[in-house]
CSV table of C-alpha atoms and ligand atoms in Angstrom, one decimal:
chain,number,residue,atom,x,y,z
A,162,UNK,CA,41.6,37.8,26.1
A,163,UNK,CA,44.7,36.6,24.6
A,164,UNK,CA,45.4,34.8,27.6
A,165,UNK,CA,42.0,32.8,27.1
A,166,UNK,CA,42.6,32.3,23.5
A,167,UNK,CA,45.8,30.8,24.4
A,168,UNK,CA,44.4,28.5,27.0
A,169,UNK,CA,41.8,27.5,24.7
A,170,UNK,CA,44.1,26.1,22.5
A,171,UNK,CA,46.3,24.4,24.6
A,172,UNK,CA,43.6,22.9,26.6
A,173,UNK,CA,42.0,21.2,23.6
A,174,UNK,CA,45.1,20.8,22.1
A,175,UNK,CA,44.1,21.9,19.0
A,176,UNK,CA,46.9,22.3,16.2
A,177,UNK,CA,47.4,25.5,14.6
A,178,UNK,CA,48.9,25.9,11.1
A,179,UNK,CA,52.4,24.4,10.4
A,180,UNK,CA,54.4,26.4,8.2
A,181,UNK,CA,57.5,24.4,7.1
A,182,UNK,CA,59.0,27.6,5.3
A,183,UNK,CA,59.5,29.5,8.9
A,184,UNK,CA,62.1,29.6,10.9
A,185,UNK,CA,63.2,31.0,14.8
A,186,UNK,CA,66.2,32.4,15.7
A,187,UNK,CA,65.8,30.3,19.1
A,188,UNK,CA,66.4,26.9,17.6
A,189,UNK,CA,64.8,24.3,19.0
A,190,UNK,CA,66.6,20.5,18.0
A,191,UNK,CA,63.6,19.4,17.0
A,192,UNK,CA,63.1,22.1,14.0
A,193,UNK,CA,63.4,20.1,10.5
A,194,UNK,CA,64.5,24.0,8.8
A,195,UNK,CA,67.1,26.1,8.9
A,196,UNK,CA,67.3,29.3,11.0
A,197,UNK,CA,67.0,33.0,9.9
A,198,UNK,CA,70.0,34.8,9.8
A,199,UNK,CA,69.4,37.1,12.5
A,200,UNK,CA,72.0,37.8,15.2
A,201,UNK,CA,71.3,35.4,18.3
A,202,UNK,CA,72.9,38.3,19.8
A,203,UNK,CA,70.0,40.7,19.2
A,204,UNK,CA,67.2,38.3,21.3
A,205,UNK,CA,67.2,38.3,25.0
A,206,UNK,CA,66.8,35.0,27.0
A,207,UNK,CA,63.2,34.3,27.1
A,208,UNK,CA,63.3,32.8,30.4
A,209,UNK,CA,62.3,35.2,32.8
A,210,UNK,CA,61.6,33.9,36.3
A,211,UNK,CA,58.4,35.1,38.2
A,212,UNK,CA,57.8,34.4,41.4
A,213,UNK,CA,54.6,32.6,42.9
A,214,UNK,CA,52.8,35.2,44.6
A,215,UNK,CA,49.5,33.1,43.9
A,216,UNK,CA,50.1,30.3,46.6
A,217,UNK,CA,46.6,28.8,46.1
A,218,UNK,CA,46.6,28.4,43.0
A,219,UNK,CA,49.4,25.8,42.6
A,220,UNK,CA,48.0,22.6,42.4
A,221,UNK,CA,49.6,20.4,44.9
A,222,UNK,CA,82.0,0.2,21.5
A,223,UNK,CA,83.0,-2.3,19.9
A,224,UNK,CA,85.8,-2.1,17.6
A,225,UNK,CA,85.5,-3.4,14.1
A,226,UNK,CA,88.0,-3.6,11.2
A,227,UNK,CA,86.9,-3.2,7.9
A,228,UNK,CA,88.0,-4.2,4.0
A,229,UNK,CA,88.0,-0.8,2.8
A,230,UNK,CA,88.5,-2.0,-0.8
A,231,UNK,CA,84.3,-3.1,-1.2
A,232,UNK,CA,83.2,0.4,0.6
A,233,UNK,CA,80.6,2.2,-1.1
A,234,UNK,CA,81.0,6.5,-0.6
A,235,UNK,CA,78.4,8.1,-0.5
A,236,UNK,CA,78.9,11.1,-2.2
A,237,UNK,CA,76.7,13.8,-1.3
A,238,UNK,CA,78.2,14.8,1.9
A,239,UNK,CA,81.7,16.7,1.2
A,240,UNK,CA,81.9,20.0,2.8
A,241,UNK,CA,85.2,22.8,2.5
A,242,UNK,CA,88.3,21.8,4.4
A,243,UNK,CA,89.2,23.7,8.0
A,244,UNK,CA,92.8,23.5,9.6
A,245,UNK,CA,92.3,20.4,12.2
A,246,UNK,CA,90.6,21.0,15.7
A,247,UNK,CA,92.0,18.6,18.4
A,248,UNK,CA,89.1,16.5,18.1
A,249,UNK,CA,89.2,16.6,14.3
A,250,UNK,CA,93.0,14.6,15.1
A,251,UNK,CA,91.6,12.4,17.6
A,252,UNK,CA,88.6,11.1,15.4
A,253,UNK,CA,91.3,11.1,12.2
A,254,UNK,CA,93.8,8.9,14.7
A,255,UNK,CA,90.9,6.2,15.8
A,256,UNK,CA,89.8,5.9,11.9
A,257,UNK,CA,93.5,5.6,11.0
A,258,UNK,CA,95.2,3.3,13.8
A,259,UNK,CA,91.8,1.4,13.6
A,260,UNK,CA,92.3,0.9,10.2
A,261,UNK,CA,88.9,1.7,9.0
A,262,UNK,CA,86.0,3.8,9.3
A,263,UNK,CA,84.5,3.9,12.5
A,264,UNK,CA,80.3,3.9,13.1
A,265,UNK,CA,78.3,7.1,12.9
A,266,UNK,CA,77.5,6.4,16.4
A,267,UNK,CA,81.0,6.1,17.4
A,268,UNK,CA,81.3,9.4,15.9
A,269,UNK,CA,78.4,10.9,17.3
A,270,UNK,CA,79.9,9.7,21.5
A,271,UNK,CA,83.2,11.3,20.7
A,272,UNK,CA,82.0,14.6,19.4
A,273,UNK,CA,79.4,15.2,22.0
A,274,UNK,CA,81.5,13.4,25.0
A,275,UNK,CA,85.2,13.0,24.5
A,276,UNK,CA,85.9,13.7,27.6
A,277,UNK,CA,88.7,16.8,26.4
A,278,UNK,CA,87.1,17.5,23.5
A,279,UNK,CA,83.6,16.7,23.1
A,280,UNK,CA,80.6,19.3,22.6
A,281,UNK,CA,79.1,19.4,26.1
A,282,UNK,CA,82.2,19.0,28.1
A,283,UNK,CA,84.1,22.6,28.2
A,284,UNK,CA,81.2,25.0,27.6
A,285,UNK,CA,77.3,26.2,28.4
A,286,UNK,CA,75.6,25.5,24.9
A,287,UNK,CA,71.9,26.2,25.6
A,288,UNK,CA,70.0,29.4,24.9
A,289,UNK,CA,70.4,32.5,23.2
A,290,UNK,CA,73.9,32.9,23.1
A,291,UNK,CA,74.2,29.1,22.7
A,292,UNK,CA,73.3,26.5,20.3
A,293,UNK,CA,70.3,25.5,20.6
A,294,UNK,CA,67.1,26.1,23.3
A,295,UNK,CA,65.2,23.8,25.0
A,296,UNK,CA,61.8,24.1,26.9
A,297,UNK,CA,63.8,24.5,30.7
A,298,UNK,CA,65.2,27.2,29.1
A,299,UNK,CA,62.1,29.1,27.5
A,300,UNK,CA,59.8,29.1,30.6
A,301,UNK,CA,59.9,28.4,34.4
A,302,UNK,CA,56.3,26.8,33.8
A,303,UNK,CA,58.2,23.2,32.0
A,304,UNK,CA,60.2,22.5,35.2
A,305,UNK,CA,57.0,23.4,37.4
A,306,UNK,CA,55.0,21.0,35.4
A,307,UNK,CA,57.2,18.2,35.7
A,308,UNK,CA,57.5,19.0,39.4
A,309,UNK,CA,54.0,18.8,39.7
A,310,UNK,CA,54.3,15.3,37.7
A,311,UNK,CA,56.9,14.3,40.1
A,312,UNK,CA,54.9,15.0,43.3
A,313,UNK,CA,51.7,12.9,41.9
A,314,UNK,CA,54.0,10.1,41.4
A,315,UNK,CA,55.4,10.2,44.8
A,316,UNK,CA,51.8,10.6,46.0
A,317,UNK,CA,51.0,7.1,44.4
A,318,UNK,CA,53.6,5.4,45.6
A,319,UNK,CA,52.4,6.0,49.0
A,320,UNK,CA,54.7,9.5,50.0
A,321,UNK,CA,57.4,7.6,50.7
A,322,UNK,CA,60.6,9.0,53.4
A,323,UNK,CA,63.0,8.9,51.4
A,324,UNK,CA,63.4,9.1,47.4
A,325,UNK,CA,66.2,9.8,44.8
A,326,UNK,CA,65.4,12.1,42.5
A,327,UNK,CA,67.4,11.4,39.6
A,328,UNK,CA,68.0,14.0,36.3
A,329,UNK,CA,69.5,12.8,33.2
A,330,UNK,CA,71.6,15.4,31.4
A,331,UNK,CA,70.2,18.3,33.4
A,332,UNK,CA,72.1,21.2,31.0
A,333,UNK,CA,72.5,24.2,33.1
A,334,UNK,CA,70.4,22.9,35.6
A,335,UNK,CA,67.7,25.1,35.3
A,336,UNK,CA,64.6,22.5,35.3
A,337,UNK,CA,65.7,21.2,38.5
A,338,UNK,CA,65.6,24.6,39.5
A,339,UNK,CA,62.5,25.3,38.6
A,340,UNK,CA,60.8,22.3,40.0
A,341,UNK,CA,62.8,22.8,43.4
A,342,UNK,CA,62.0,26.4,43.6
A,343,UNK,CA,58.2,25.6,43.2
A,344,UNK,CA,58.0,22.2,45.1
A,345,UNK,CA,59.9,23.8,48.3
A,346,UNK,CA,56.3,24.8,49.6
A,347,UNK,CA,55.5,21.4,49.5
A,348,UNK,CA,57.5,20.1,52.5
A,349,UNK,CA,56.8,16.7,53.0
A,350,UNK,CA,57.6,15.8,49.5
A,351,UNK,CA,61.2,17.8,49.6
A,352,UNK,CA,62.1,16.6,52.7
A,353,UNK,CA,61.7,12.9,51.5
A,354,UNK,CA,64.0,13.8,48.3
A,355,UNK,CA,67.9,13.2,47.7
A,356,UNK,CA,68.7,15.2,44.1
A,357,UNK,CA,71.1,13.1,41.9
A,358,UNK,CA,72.2,14.7,38.8
A,359,UNK,CA,73.7,12.3,36.0
A,360,UNK,CA,76.1,14.5,34.0
A,361,UNK,CA,79.2,13.9,31.9
A,362,UNK,CA,80.3,17.7,31.7
A,363,UNK,CA,82.2,19.0,34.4
A,364,UNK,CA,81.7,22.9,33.2
A,365,UNK,CA,77.8,21.6,33.5
A,366,UNK,CA,78.1,19.9,36.5
A,367,UNK,CA,79.5,23.6,38.0
A,368,UNK,CA,77.1,25.5,36.2
A,369,UNK,CA,74.3,23.2,37.9
A,370,UNK,CA,75.7,23.7,41.2
A,371,UNK,CA,75.7,27.8,40.9
A,372,UNK,CA,72.0,27.3,39.2
A,373,UNK,CA,71.1,24.8,42.1
A,374,UNK,CA,72.2,27.4,44.3
A,375,UNK,CA,74.2,24.9,46.3
A,376,UNK,CA,76.4,25.2,49.4
A,377,UNK,CA,78.6,22.8,51.1
A,378,UNK,CA,77.7,21.6,54.6
A,379,UNK,CA,80.0,22.6,57.5
A,380,UNK,CA,80.1,19.6,59.3
A,381,UNK,CA,82.4,18.9,62.1
A,382,UNK,CA,82.9,15.3,62.4
A,383,UNK,CA,85.7,13.6,61.0
A,384,UNK,CA,85.6,10.8,58.2
A,385,UNK,CA,82.0,11.6,57.0
A,386,UNK,CA,81.8,13.1,53.5
A,387,UNK,CA,80.3,16.8,53.6
A,388,UNK,CA,76.4,17.2,52.0
A,389,UNK,CA,76.0,19.6,49.6
A,390,UNK,CA,72.7,21.1,50.0
A,391,UNK,CA,70.4,22.9,47.6
A,392,UNK,CA,69.3,26.6,49.2
A,393,UNK,CA,66.2,26.5,46.8
A,394,UNK,CA,65.0,23.6,48.9
A,395,UNK,CA,67.4,22.5,51.4
A,396,UNK,CA,67.8,19.2,49.4
A,397,UNK,CA,70.8,17.3,49.5
A,398,UNK,CA,72.4,17.2,46.1
A,399,UNK,CA,74.7,14.7,44.7
A,400,UNK,CA,76.8,14.6,41.0
A,401,UNK,CA,77.3,10.9,39.2
A,402,UNK,CA,78.6,10.5,35.2
A,403,UNK,CA,76.6,7.1,35.0
A,404,UNK,CA,72.9,6.5,36.4
A,405,UNK,CA,74.4,3.2,37.7
A,406,UNK,CA,76.2,5.0,40.3
A,407,UNK,CA,73.1,6.4,41.8
A,408,UNK,CA,72.4,5.1,45.0
A,409,UNK,CA,70.0,2.2,44.8
A,410,UNK,CA,67.7,0.5,47.9
A,411,UNK,CA,65.0,3.5,47.6
A,412,UNK,CA,62.8,4.4,45.2
A,413,UNK,CA,63.4,6.7,42.2
A,414,UNK,CA,61.9,9.5,40.4
A,415,UNK,CA,63.8,10.0,37.2
A,416,UNK,CA,63.6,12.5,34.6
A,417,UNK,CA,65.4,12.2,31.4
A,418,UNK,CA,64.7,15.8,29.3
A,419,UNK,CA,66.1,16.1,25.7
A,420,UNK,CA,68.9,13.2,26.9
A,421,UNK,CA,68.2,10.6,24.6
A,422,UNK,CA,67.9,12.6,21.7
A,423,UNK,CA,71.8,13.1,22.7
A,424,UNK,CA,72.5,9.2,23.0
A,425,UNK,CA,74.5,7.8,19.4
A,426,UNK,CA,72.7,6.3,17.3
A,427,UNK,CA,73.8,4.1,14.5
A,428,UNK,CA,72.5,4.6,11.0
A,429,UNK,CA,71.5,1.4,8.3
A,430,UNK,CA,70.8,2.1,4.9
A,431,UNK,CA,69.3,-0.6,2.4
A,432,UNK,CA,71.5,-1.2,-0.3
A,433,UNK,CA,71.4,-4.3,-3.0
A,434,UNK,CA,73.4,-6.5,-0.5
A,435,UNK,CA,71.1,-5.9,2.4
A,436,UNK,CA,71.1,-3.5,5.2
A,437,UNK,CA,74.7,-1.5,5.5
A,438,UNK,CA,75.9,0.2,8.0
A,439,UNK,CA,76.6,4.0,7.4
A,440,UNK,CA,80.2,4.6,8.5
A,441,UNK,CA,82.5,7.8,8.9
A,442,UNK,CA,86.2,7.7,7.0
A,443,UNK,CA,88.8,10.0,6.1
A,444,UNK,CA,89.0,10.3,1.9
A,445,UNK,CA,92.6,10.7,0.7
A,446,UNK,CA,92.6,14.4,0.5
A,447,UNK,CA,92.2,14.2,4.5
A,448,UNK,CA,88.2,15.1,4.7
A,449,UNK,CA,85.9,13.0,6.4
A,450,UNK,CA,83.3,11.3,4.5
A,451,UNK,CA,80.5,8.7,4.9
A,452,UNK,CA,81.2,5.2,3.6
A,453,UNK,CA,78.9,1.8,3.7
A,454,UNK,CA,80.0,-1.0,5.1
A,455,UNK,CA,80.9,-4.5,3.1
A,456,UNK,CA,79.7,-6.6,5.7
A,457,UNK,CA,77.6,-7.0,8.8
A,458,UNK,CA,78.6,-4.7,11.9
A,459,UNK,CA,78.3,-5.8,15.5
A,460,UNK,CA,75.3,-2.8,15.5
A,461,UNK,CA,73.7,-5.2,13.0
A,462,UNK,CA,72.1,-7.3,16.1
A,463,UNK,CA,70.4,-4.2,16.9
A,464,UNK,CA,68.7,-3.5,14.1
A,465,UNK,CA,67.7,-7.3,14.0
A,466,UNK,CA,66.3,-6.6,17.5
A,467,UNK,CA,64.3,-3.1,16.6
A,468,UNK,CA,62.9,-4.9,13.1
A,469,UNK,CA,61.3,-7.5,15.0
A,470,UNK,CA,59.3,-4.9,17.2
A,471,UNK,CA,58.3,-3.5,14.1
A,472,UNK,CA,55.6,-4.5,11.6
A,473,UNK,CA,57.2,-5.6,8.3
A,474,UNK,CA,55.4,-2.9,6.3
A,475,UNK,CA,56.8,-0.4,8.7
A,476,UNK,CA,60.4,-1.6,7.5
A,477,UNK,CA,59.5,-2.3,3.9
A,478,UNK,CA,58.7,1.3,3.1
A,479,UNK,CA,62.6,2.4,4.8
A,480,UNK,CA,65.6,3.1,2.9
A,481,UNK,CA,67.2,3.7,6.1
A,482,UNK,CA,67.1,3.2,9.5
A,483,UNK,CA,68.4,4.3,12.6
A,484,UNK,CA,69.2,2.2,16.0
A,485,UNK,CA,69.9,3.6,19.3
A,486,UNK,CA,71.3,0.3,21.7
A,487,UNK,CA,72.4,2.8,24.3
A,488,UNK,CA,68.7,4.3,24.4
A,489,UNK,CA,68.0,0.6,24.6
A,490,UNK,CA,70.7,-0.4,27.2
A,491,UNK,CA,69.7,2.8,29.3
A,492,UNK,CA,65.8,2.3,29.5
A,493,UNK,CA,66.7,-1.7,30.6
A,494,UNK,CA,68.7,0.2,33.5
A,495,UNK,CA,66.1,2.5,34.3
A,496,UNK,CA,63.1,-0.3,33.9
A,497,UNK,CA,65.4,-2.7,36.1
A,498,UNK,CA,66.1,0.2,39.0
A,499,UNK,CA,62.2,0.6,38.9
A,500,UNK,CA,61.2,-2.7,39.1
A,501,UNK,CA,63.8,-3.6,41.9
A,502,UNK,CA,63.4,0.1,44.0
A,503,UNK,CA,60.0,1.4,43.2
A,504,UNK,CA,59.6,4.6,41.2
A,505,UNK,CA,59.1,5.6,37.6
A,506,UNK,CA,60.6,7.7,34.9
A,507,UNK,CA,59.7,10.5,33.1
A,508,UNK,CA,61.0,10.8,29.4
A,509,UNK,CA,60.6,14.1,27.4
A,510,UNK,CA,61.9,14.6,23.7
A,511,UNK,CA,61.2,14.7,20.5
A,512,UNK,CA,60.9,11.7,18.5
A,513,UNK,CA,58.5,9.1,17.0
A,514,UNK,CA,56.5,6.8,18.1
A,515,UNK,CA,58.2,4.1,15.8
A,516,UNK,CA,61.0,3.5,13.1
A,517,UNK,CA,63.0,6.4,12.8
A,518,UNK,CA,64.5,6.4,9.4
A,519,UNK,CA,67.0,9.5,8.7
A,520,UNK,CA,67.3,12.2,11.7
A,521,UNK,CA,71.0,12.7,12.7
A,522,UNK,CA,70.8,16.9,12.6
A,523,UNK,CA,73.8,19.1,13.9
A,524,UNK,CA,73.3,22.3,14.8
A,525,UNK,CA,75.4,25.2,15.8
A,526,UNK,CA,74.7,28.9,16.8
A,527,UNK,CA,71.1,27.8,16.0
A,528,UNK,CA,71.4,27.1,12.7
A,529,UNK,CA,71.5,23.5,10.8
A,530,UNK,CA,75.0,22.4,9.6
A,531,UNK,CA,76.6,19.1,7.9
A,532,UNK,CA,77.2,16.6,10.4
A,533,UNK,CA,80.8,16.0,9.4
A,534,UNK,CA,81.3,20.0,9.8
A,535,UNK,CA,84.2,20.8,12.1
A,536,UNK,CA,83.0,18.0,14.2
A,537,UNK,CA,82.7,19.2,17.9
A,538,UNK,CA,81.7,22.8,17.4
A,539,UNK,CA,78.1,21.6,17.2
A,540,UNK,CA,75.3,19.7,18.8
A,541,UNK,CA,74.3,16.2,17.3
A,542,UNK,CA,71.3,15.2,17.7
A,543,UNK,CA,68.6,12.1,16.6
A,544,UNK,CA,64.8,11.6,17.0
A,545,UNK,CA,64.4,9.3,19.6
A,546,UNK,CA,62.6,6.3,18.8
A,547,UNK,CA,59.6,6.0,21.8
A,548,UNK,CA,58.5,2.5,20.1
A,549,UNK,CA,62.0,1.2,20.9
A,550,UNK,CA,61.3,2.5,24.4
A,551,UNK,CA,58.7,1.0,25.2
A,552,UNK,CA,59.7,-2.5,24.0
A,553,UNK,CA,62.9,-2.3,25.6
A,554,UNK,CA,61.4,-1.2,28.9
A,555,UNK,CA,58.8,-4.3,28.7
A,556,UNK,CA,61.3,-6.7,28.5
A,557,UNK,CA,61.4,-6.0,32.1
A,558,UNK,CA,59.0,-7.9,34.6
A,559,UNK,CA,56.6,-5.5,37.3
A,560,UNK,CA,56.9,-2.5,35.2
A,561,UNK,CA,54.5,-0.7,32.9
A,562,UNK,CA,55.2,2.3,29.8
A,563,UNK,CA,52.4,4.9,29.4
A,564,UNK,CA,52.3,6.8,26.1
A,565,UNK,CA,53.5,8.8,24.3
A,566,UNK,CA,51.6,11.5,24.3
A,567,UNK,CA,52.2,14.7,22.8
A,568,UNK,CA,53.9,17.7,25.8
A,569,UNK,CA,50.9,20.0,25.1
A,570,UNK,CA,49.1,17.0,26.5
A,571,UNK,CA,51.2,16.3,29.2
A,572,UNK,CA,51.6,20.1,30.3
A,573,UNK,CA,48.1,20.7,29.8
A,574,UNK,CA,46.6,18.1,31.7
A,575,UNK,CA,49.3,18.8,34.3
A,576,UNK,CA,47.9,22.3,34.9
A,577,UNK,CA,49.9,24.6,32.9
A,578,UNK,CA,47.0,26.5,31.7
A,579,UNK,CA,46.3,27.9,35.4
A,580,UNK,CA,49.5,28.2,36.2
A,581,UNK,CA,50.3,30.8,33.5
A,582,UNK,CA,46.9,32.7,34.3
A,583,UNK,CA,48.4,32.7,38.0
A,584,UNK,CA,51.7,33.8,37.0
A,585,UNK,CA,50.2,36.3,34.3
A,586,UNK,CA,48.2,38.2,37.2
A,587,UNK,CA,51.3,39.7,39.5
A,588,UNK,CA,54.1,40.5,36.8
A,589,UNK,CA,55.5,43.0,34.7
A,590,UNK,CA,54.5,43.7,31.2
A,591,UNK,CA,57.9,42.5,29.6
A,592,UNK,CA,57.6,39.2,32.6
A,593,UNK,CA,54.0,38.7,30.7
A,594,UNK,CA,55.4,39.0,26.9
A,595,UNK,CA,58.0,36.5,28.6
A,596,UNK,CA,55.1,34.2,30.1
A,597,UNK,CA,52.8,34.2,26.7
A,598,UNK,CA,55.5,33.7,24.5
A,599,UNK,CA,56.7,30.7,26.6
A,600,UNK,CA,53.9,28.7,26.8
A,601,UNK,CA,53.1,29.2,23.3
A,602,UNK,CA,56.5,27.6,22.7
A,603,UNK,CA,55.8,24.7,25.2
A,604,UNK,CA,52.4,23.8,24.3
A,605,UNK,CA,51.8,25.3,20.6
A,606,UNK,CA,52.4,24.0,17.1
A,607,UNK,CA,53.9,25.5,14.5
A,608,UNK,CA,53.7,29.8,14.5
A,609,UNK,CA,52.4,31.8,17.3
A,610,UNK,CA,49.0,33.3,15.6
A,611,UNK,CA,49.1,36.3,18.2
A,612,UNK,CA,52.5,37.5,17.0
A,613,UNK,CA,53.2,40.7,16.3
A,614,UNK,CA,56.7,41.6,16.4
A,615,UNK,CA,59.4,40.7,13.3
A,616,UNK,CA,58.6,37.6,11.2
A,617,UNK,CA,62.0,36.3,11.6
A,618,UNK,CA,61.4,36.0,15.4
A,619,UNK,CA,58.0,34.5,15.9
A,620,UNK,CA,57.9,32.1,18.3
A,621,UNK,CA,57.4,28.2,16.8
A,622,UNK,CA,55.9,26.0,19.2
A,623,UNK,CA,57.0,22.5,20.2
A,624,UNK,CA,53.6,21.3,21.5
A,625,UNK,CA,53.6,18.3,19.4
A,626,UNK,CA,56.7,17.7,18.1
A,627,UNK,CA,57.4,16.9,21.7
A,628,UNK,CA,56.4,13.4,22.9
A,629,UNK,CA,56.1,12.4,27.1
A,630,UNK,CA,56.5,9.2,27.9
A,631,UNK,CA,56.3,7.3,31.5
A,632,UNK,CA,57.5,3.8,33.0
A,633,UNK,CA,56.6,2.9,36.4
A,634,UNK,CA,56.5,0.6,38.8
A,635,UNK,CA,53.2,-1.4,38.4
A,636,UNK,CA,52.5,-1.1,41.9
A,637,UNK,CA,51.9,2.8,41.6
A,638,UNK,CA,48.9,2.1,39.3
A,639,UNK,CA,48.5,4.3,36.3
A,640,UNK,CA,50.6,7.5,36.5
A,641,UNK,CA,49.3,11.1,36.3
A,642,UNK,CA,48.2,12.2,33.6
A,643,UNK,CA,48.5,9.2,31.5
A,644,UNK,CA,44.9,8.1,33.0
B,132,SAH,N1,67.7,18.3,30.0
B,132,SAH,C1,68.4,19.6,29.8
B,132,SAH,C2,69.9,19.5,28.7
B,132,SAH,C3,69.8,18.7,27.4
B,132,SAH,S1,71.2,18.5,26.2
B,132,SAH,C4,67.7,20.2,28.9
B,132,SAH,O1,66.5,20.4,28.8
B,132,SAH,O2,67.9,21.8,28.8
B,132,SAH,C5,71.9,17.1,27.2
B,132,SAH,C6,72.4,17.1,28.1
B,132,SAH,O3,72.9,16.1,28.4
B,132,SAH,C7,74.1,18.0,28.6
B,132,SAH,O4,73.8,18.3,30.0
B,132,SAH,C8,74.8,16.7,28.4
B,132,SAH,O5,76.1,17.2,29.1
B,132,SAH,C9,74.3,15.5,29.1
B,132,SAH,N2,75.1,14.2,28.5
B,132,SAH,C10,74.8,14.3,27.2
B,132,SAH,N3,75.1,12.6,26.7
B,132,SAH,C11,75.4,12.0,28.2
B,132,SAH,C12,76.2,10.8,28.9
B,132,SAH,N4,76.4,10.2,28.1
B,132,SAH,N5,76.0,10.9,29.9
B,132,SAH,C13,75.8,11.8,30.9
B,132,SAH,N6,75.1,13.2,30.3
B,132,SAH,C14,75.1,13.3,29.4
């Protein structure tokens, strides 16, 4: 009964009451309010893998120098002093030797991906014990549904014999593991695949290698590079730091889940002298602080480009704007590859289908904190501007852009309702609870209405705050389920 109630809600994409005062101890990055103080250790991870026993039911930098004298200091971002970490020393060093403040984007990039001290570089930041939780970690069904999408696209592509399946920023590798595990029954699909993981963190690369159950093939031939193969589906897997390093010349299916939100954003603020870029500086008492640039910065070119894509009315009402040049450039790289080689990309993230104003946030141990507070110890992420992705992609010929649609619509149309029902037939009580909660988190909105446990653990739906968009080669027609 409960299941049917949930299924009905998802299939009709009905919206539930959103109580913005509530919180969840497993913080997903799109929740814009502070989580409760309950200890993350007291909760068990929600992704309990359930075997697929009902087979038939599964459907087939620019450096700038700035005159400090005219900088306007934004007062609201002061914070308590702490002893400097290596990353803090590094950031202060850049600001000192550059002779002026750095952009928020440069700060964000250093904090997240500095090769020595970056937040993602040397640890596992996901799940109940980490800093935040993502959809693949919530339920196996997420990766499985993305697998359905990839397989449908492969069908629409005319079942090519060789395909690059690329994931950008795979985290723990959970999405890819669930995708491969569920797709392994469809041999003609999996036999065509070569998986490429685009990941900047050596620690996460190792974790992905482990979670994909990879081994290095024993090959006696000299001079031939040994292949790494995932035992989940007998598929070769390679790792790269950049999308550009993935071999071209064959069609690609590219997945970017919660990747774009980690790309560095520039922040602009409207001032009497026009749009000024918000910068990070060090105050006389050696604290980080925000200042406004006195004159246009190089990123202003991207701001102008972004504003041209928007209606004047949309811009007029905003006092702040975020732009993400890396997202624009990455989208162009994706679209170019798809135009040349065929295939498509799926982008799922939290964000808006329009200009983003002021969304940059820091999360540490499932709590929101000040962006300037002990950089490197917290995740930084920003809302994704899907309209900007659309416009960037549409500058490339022979591709088409679809969506965004809500995650709830996307997963519902791909059959998550059938999947949860099938899995519920063959699982323990504990797995059933985990499946129901996971299902709610993926497709629901607001607090789960069925919840009987402690208030502070109530699952909060991600179904409407996360959006899905596809970019495909026009040859393939409209991708499932965007028709
Ligand atoms: N997709 C995963 C993880 C999202 S977190 C999930 O949904 O669970 C962002 C991921 O992108 C991490 O794996 C991080 O290490 C990686 N990442 C962030 N910036 C990157 C960059 N510039 N290049 C390559 N990987 C990056």
